[in-house]
Coordinates of C-alpha atoms in Angstrom, one line a residue:
K1 CA 2.9 -1.9 6.1
Q2 CA 1.0 -4.1 3.8
S3 CA 0.5 -6.8 6.7
L4 CA -0.4 -4.1 9.1
T5 CA -3.1 -2.9 6.4
R6 CA -4.5 -6.0 5.8
F7 CA -4.8 -6.5 9.4
A8 CA -6.7 -3.2 10.0
A9 CA -8.8 -3.7 7.0
F10 CA -9.8 -7.3 8.8
M11 CA -10.5 -5.6 12.1
A12 CA -12.9 -3.0 10.6
E13 CA -14.7 -5.6 8.4
Y14 CA -13.4 -3.7 5.2
K15 CA -12.7 -5.3 1.9
C16 CA -9.2 -5.1 1.1
F17 CA -8.4 -4.7 -2.7
Q18 CA -5.0 -5.0 -4.5
I19 CA -4.2 -4.9 -8.3
E20 CA -2.8 -8.3 -9.7
L21 CA 0.1 -7.7 -11.8
K22 CA 0.6 -9.9 -14.7
K23 CA 1.5 -10.1 -18.2
G24 CA 0.3 -7.4 -20.2
Y25 CA -1.1 -5.4 -17.4
G26 CA -1.1 -1.8 -18.2
Y27 CA -2.9 1.4 -17.9
N28 CA -6.5 0.2 -19.1
E29 CA -6.6 -2.7 -16.8
F30 CA -5.6 -0.4 -13.9
R31 CA -8.6 2.0 -14.8
E32 CA -10.9 -1.2 -14.8
D33 CA -9.5 -2.1 -11.4
L34 CA -10.5 1.4 -10.3
K35 CA -14.1 1.4 -11.7
T36 CA -14.4 -1.8 -9.9
L37 CA -13.2 0.2 -6.4
Y38 CA -15.9 3.0 -7.7
F39 CA -18.8 0.9 -8.0
T40 CA -18.3 -0.9 -4.7
A41 CA -17.6 2.1 -2.8
G42 CA -19.9 4.3 -4.6
A43 CA -22.6 2.4 -6.1
D44 CA -22.9 -0.3 -3.6
G45 CA -21.9 1.8 -0.6
E46 CA -19.3 -0.7 0.9
P47 CA -16.3 0.6 2.7
I48 CA -13.1 -0.7 0.8
V49 CA -9.5 -0.3 1.0
F50 CA -7.4 0.0 -2.0
L51 CA -3.6 -1.4 -0.8
F52 CA -1.0 0.1 -3.3
S53 CA 2.6 -0.1 -3.3
D54 CA 5.4 1.4 -5.4
T55 CA 6.4 -2.0 -6.7
Q56 CA 2.8 -2.2 -8.7
I57 CA 3.9 1.2 -10.2
V58 CA 4.0 -0.1 -14.0
N59 CA 3.1 3.2 -15.4
E60 CA 3.3 6.5 -13.8
S61 CA -0.1 7.3 -14.8
F62 CA -1.4 5.0 -12.1
V63 CA 0.2 7.7 -9.8
E64 CA -1.7 10.4 -11.6
D65 CA -5.0 8.7 -11.1
I66 CA -4.4 8.1 -7.6
N67 CA -3.1 11.8 -7.1
N68 CA -6.5 12.8 -8.6
I69 CA -8.6 10.5 -6.1
L70 CA -6.8 11.8 -3.4
N71 CA -7.3 15.4 -4.3
S72 CA -11.0 15.6 -5.5
G73 CA -12.3 11.9 -5.2
E74 CA -12.8 11.6 -9.3
V75 CA -10.8 10.5 -12.1
P76 CA -11.2 12.3 -15.2
N77 CA -13.0 10.1 -18.0
L78 CA -13.3 7.0 -15.7
L79 CA -16.7 6.0 -16.6
A80 CA -18.3 5.9 -19.9
S81 CA -22.1 7.0 -20.7
D82 CA -23.4 3.5 -19.9
E83 CA -21.5 3.1 -16.9
W84 CA -22.9 6.3 -15.5
E85 CA -26.4 5.2 -16.3
R86 CA -25.7 2.0 -14.1
V87 CA -24.6 4.3 -11.4
I88 CA -27.3 6.4 -11.4
A89 CA -29.9 3.5 -11.3
A90 CA -27.9 2.2 -8.2
V91 CA -27.6 5.4 -6.2
T92 CA -30.9 7.0 -7.0
P93 CA -32.4 4.9 -4.1
A94 CA -30.1 6.4 -1.7
C95 CA -30.8 9.8 -2.7
T96 CA -34.4 9.2 -2.6
A97 CA -34.0 7.9 1.3
L98 CA -31.7 10.9 2.1
G99 CA -34.2 13.6 0.7
I100 CA -31.6 14.7 -2.1
P101 CA -33.4 16.1 -5.6
E102 CA -33.2 13.1 -7.8
T103 CA -31.2 15.1 -10.8
R104 CA -28.3 13.3 -12.7
D105 CA -26.1 16.1 -11.5
N106 CA -27.3 15.6 -8.0
V107 CA -27.0 11.8 -8.2
K108 CA -23.4 11.8 -9.7
L109 CA -22.5 14.0 -6.8
H110 CA -23.6 11.9 -4.1
F111 CA -22.1 8.9 -6.0
I112 CA -18.6 10.8 -5.8
D113 CA -19.1 11.8 -2.0
R114 CA -20.0 7.9 -1.1
V115 CA -16.7 7.2 -3.0
R116 CA -15.2 9.7 -0.9
E117 CA -16.5 8.1 2.3
N118 CA -15.9 4.4 1.7
L119 CA -12.9 4.2 -0.6
H120 CA -9.7 4.3 1.8
I121 CA -6.4 4.5 -0.1
V122 CA -3.2 2.9 1.6
L123 CA -0.2 3.6 -0.2
C124 CA 3.2 1.7 0.6
M125 CA 6.2 3.4 -0.7
S126 CA 10.0 2.7 -0.2
P127 CA 12.1 6.0 0.6
V128 CA 15.0 4.1 -1.4
G129 CA 16.2 5.7 -4.3
N130 CA 15.0 8.8 -6.3
A131 CA 11.6 7.9 -7.2
F132 CA 9.5 8.5 -4.1
R133 CA 11.1 11.9 -4.0
V134 CA 10.1 12.6 -7.5
R135 CA 6.5 11.4 -7.3
C136 CA 6.1 13.7 -4.1
R137 CA 7.1 16.7 -6.3
Q138 CA 4.7 15.6 -9.3
F139 CA 2.1 14.6 -7.4
P140 CA 1.5 17.0 -4.3
S141 CA -1.6 15.1 -3.0
L142 CA 0.6 12.2 -2.1
I143 CA 1.6 14.5 0.7
N144 CA -1.4 17.1 1.0
C145 CA -4.2 14.6 1.2
C146 CA -2.3 11.7 3.1
T147 CA -1.8 10.8 6.6
I148 CA 1.9 9.6 6.9
D149 CA 3.1 6.9 8.9
W150 CA 6.8 6.3 9.2
Y151 CA 7.8 3.0 10.0
D152 CA 11.0 2.7 12.2
R153 CA 13.5 0.0 12.5
W154 CA 12.3 -2.9 14.6
P155 CA 13.8 -3.1 18.1
A156 CA 16.3 -6.2 18.8
E157 CA 13.3 -7.6 20.8
A158 CA 11.0 -7.8 17.6
L159 CA 14.0 -9.1 15.5
Q160 CA 14.5 -11.8 18.0
S161 CA 10.5 -12.8 18.3
V162 CA 10.1 -12.7 14.5
S163 CA 13.4 -14.9 13.8
T164 CA 12.2 -17.4 16.4
Q165 CA 8.8 -17.5 14.9
F166 CA 10.0 -18.3 11.5
F167 CA 12.7 -20.7 12.7
E168 CA 10.4 -22.7 14.7
Q169 CA 9.5 -25.1 12.0
L170 CA 13.0 -25.6 10.9
D171 CA 14.2 -28.9 11.4
L172 CA 17.9 -28.4 13.3
G173 CA 18.4 -32.2 14.3
D174 CA 19.6 -32.8 17.6
N175 CA 19.9 -29.9 20.2
A176 CA 17.6 -28.1 18.1
D177 CA 16.4 -25.7 20.8
A178 CA 20.0 -24.5 21.7
L179 CA 20.9 -24.2 17.5
R180 CA 17.7 -22.4 17.0
S181 CA 18.4 -19.9 19.9
A182 CA 21.9 -19.2 18.5
L183 CA 20.6 -18.8 15.0
C184 CA 17.8 -16.4 16.1
T185 CA 20.7 -14.4 18.1
M186 CA 23.0 -14.3 15.0
C187 CA 20.4 -13.0 12.6
S188 CA 19.3 -10.2 15.0
E189 CA 23.1 -9.2 15.6
I190 CA 23.8 -9.2 11.8
H191 CA 20.7 -7.0 11.1
I192 CA 21.6 -4.6 13.9
S193 CA 25.4 -4.3 12.9
V194 CA 24.4 -3.4 9.4
V195 CA 22.1 -0.8 10.5
K196 CA 25.0 0.8 12.4
M197 CA 27.2 0.5 9.7
A198 CA 24.7 2.1 7.5
E199 CA 24.4 5.0 10.0
R200 CA 28.4 5.2 9.5
F201 CA 28.6 5.1 5.9
H202 CA 26.0 8.2 5.7
S203 CA 28.1 10.1 8.4
E204 CA 31.2 9.5 6.4
Q205 CA 30.1 9.6 2.9
R206 CA 26.8 11.4 3.1
R207 CA 25.1 8.8 1.0
R208 CA 22.1 6.7 2.5
F209 CA 21.9 2.7 2.4
Y210 CA 18.6 1.6 3.8
V211 CA 18.1 -1.1 6.0
T212 CA 14.6 -2.2 6.4
P213 CA 12.4 -5.0 8.1
K214 CA 12.3 -6.7 4.7
S215 CA 16.1 -6.9 4.5
F216 CA 15.8 -8.9 7.7
L217 CA 13.1 -11.1 6.2
E218 CA 15.4 -11.8 3.3
L219 CA 18.1 -12.8 5.6
I220 CA 16.1 -15.0 7.4
A221 CA 14.9 -16.7 4.0
L222 CA 18.3 -17.5 3.4
Y223 CA 18.3 -20.1 6.2
K224 CA 14.8 -21.2 5.3
A225 CA 15.8 -22.1 2.0

């Protein structure tokens, strides 16, 4: 999901932004990153993609702010008065060019309109566990204001192709081509067999065990280590 988002942003010539989790990163740092996004999209008028995954949710307030952006384009009390002055100075010329009266309210509204137009939010969420279900209930804009793309499991041909690419640089000694082909086939069959067993597990026990492409990549990583 994240790789496709970066690829799509590159094709559209959009910037792609992700928060950088580090020690001490919290809600204040997240809001500073949101300000950067707002200034880029609203003040500078540049298209930008905000790529955010559920593994980056350190605080549920992160999701609440994203819910507000999806719903209205605004985050309450995000910008201080001096930051609004910076926004007004940057956006006023755009209002003048469009013939919009240069009142403070009009400039602020146009700033938010530019944020809505230029800020593209991509949320990468895993269905594993209850967290996603709970967040969808708490923050309805995750459903109502988003286009949902469900990623199905990879077919056998894709598994074979991906494993071949990953193992291409692996030194397997003598008879490397035959070993590489057998290794790729084995990884694909292991993954497919686990998928089938997960379906049987759900059928018999009514419990879900999720097997994702990431599971396959982790399997390959065991042989590359």
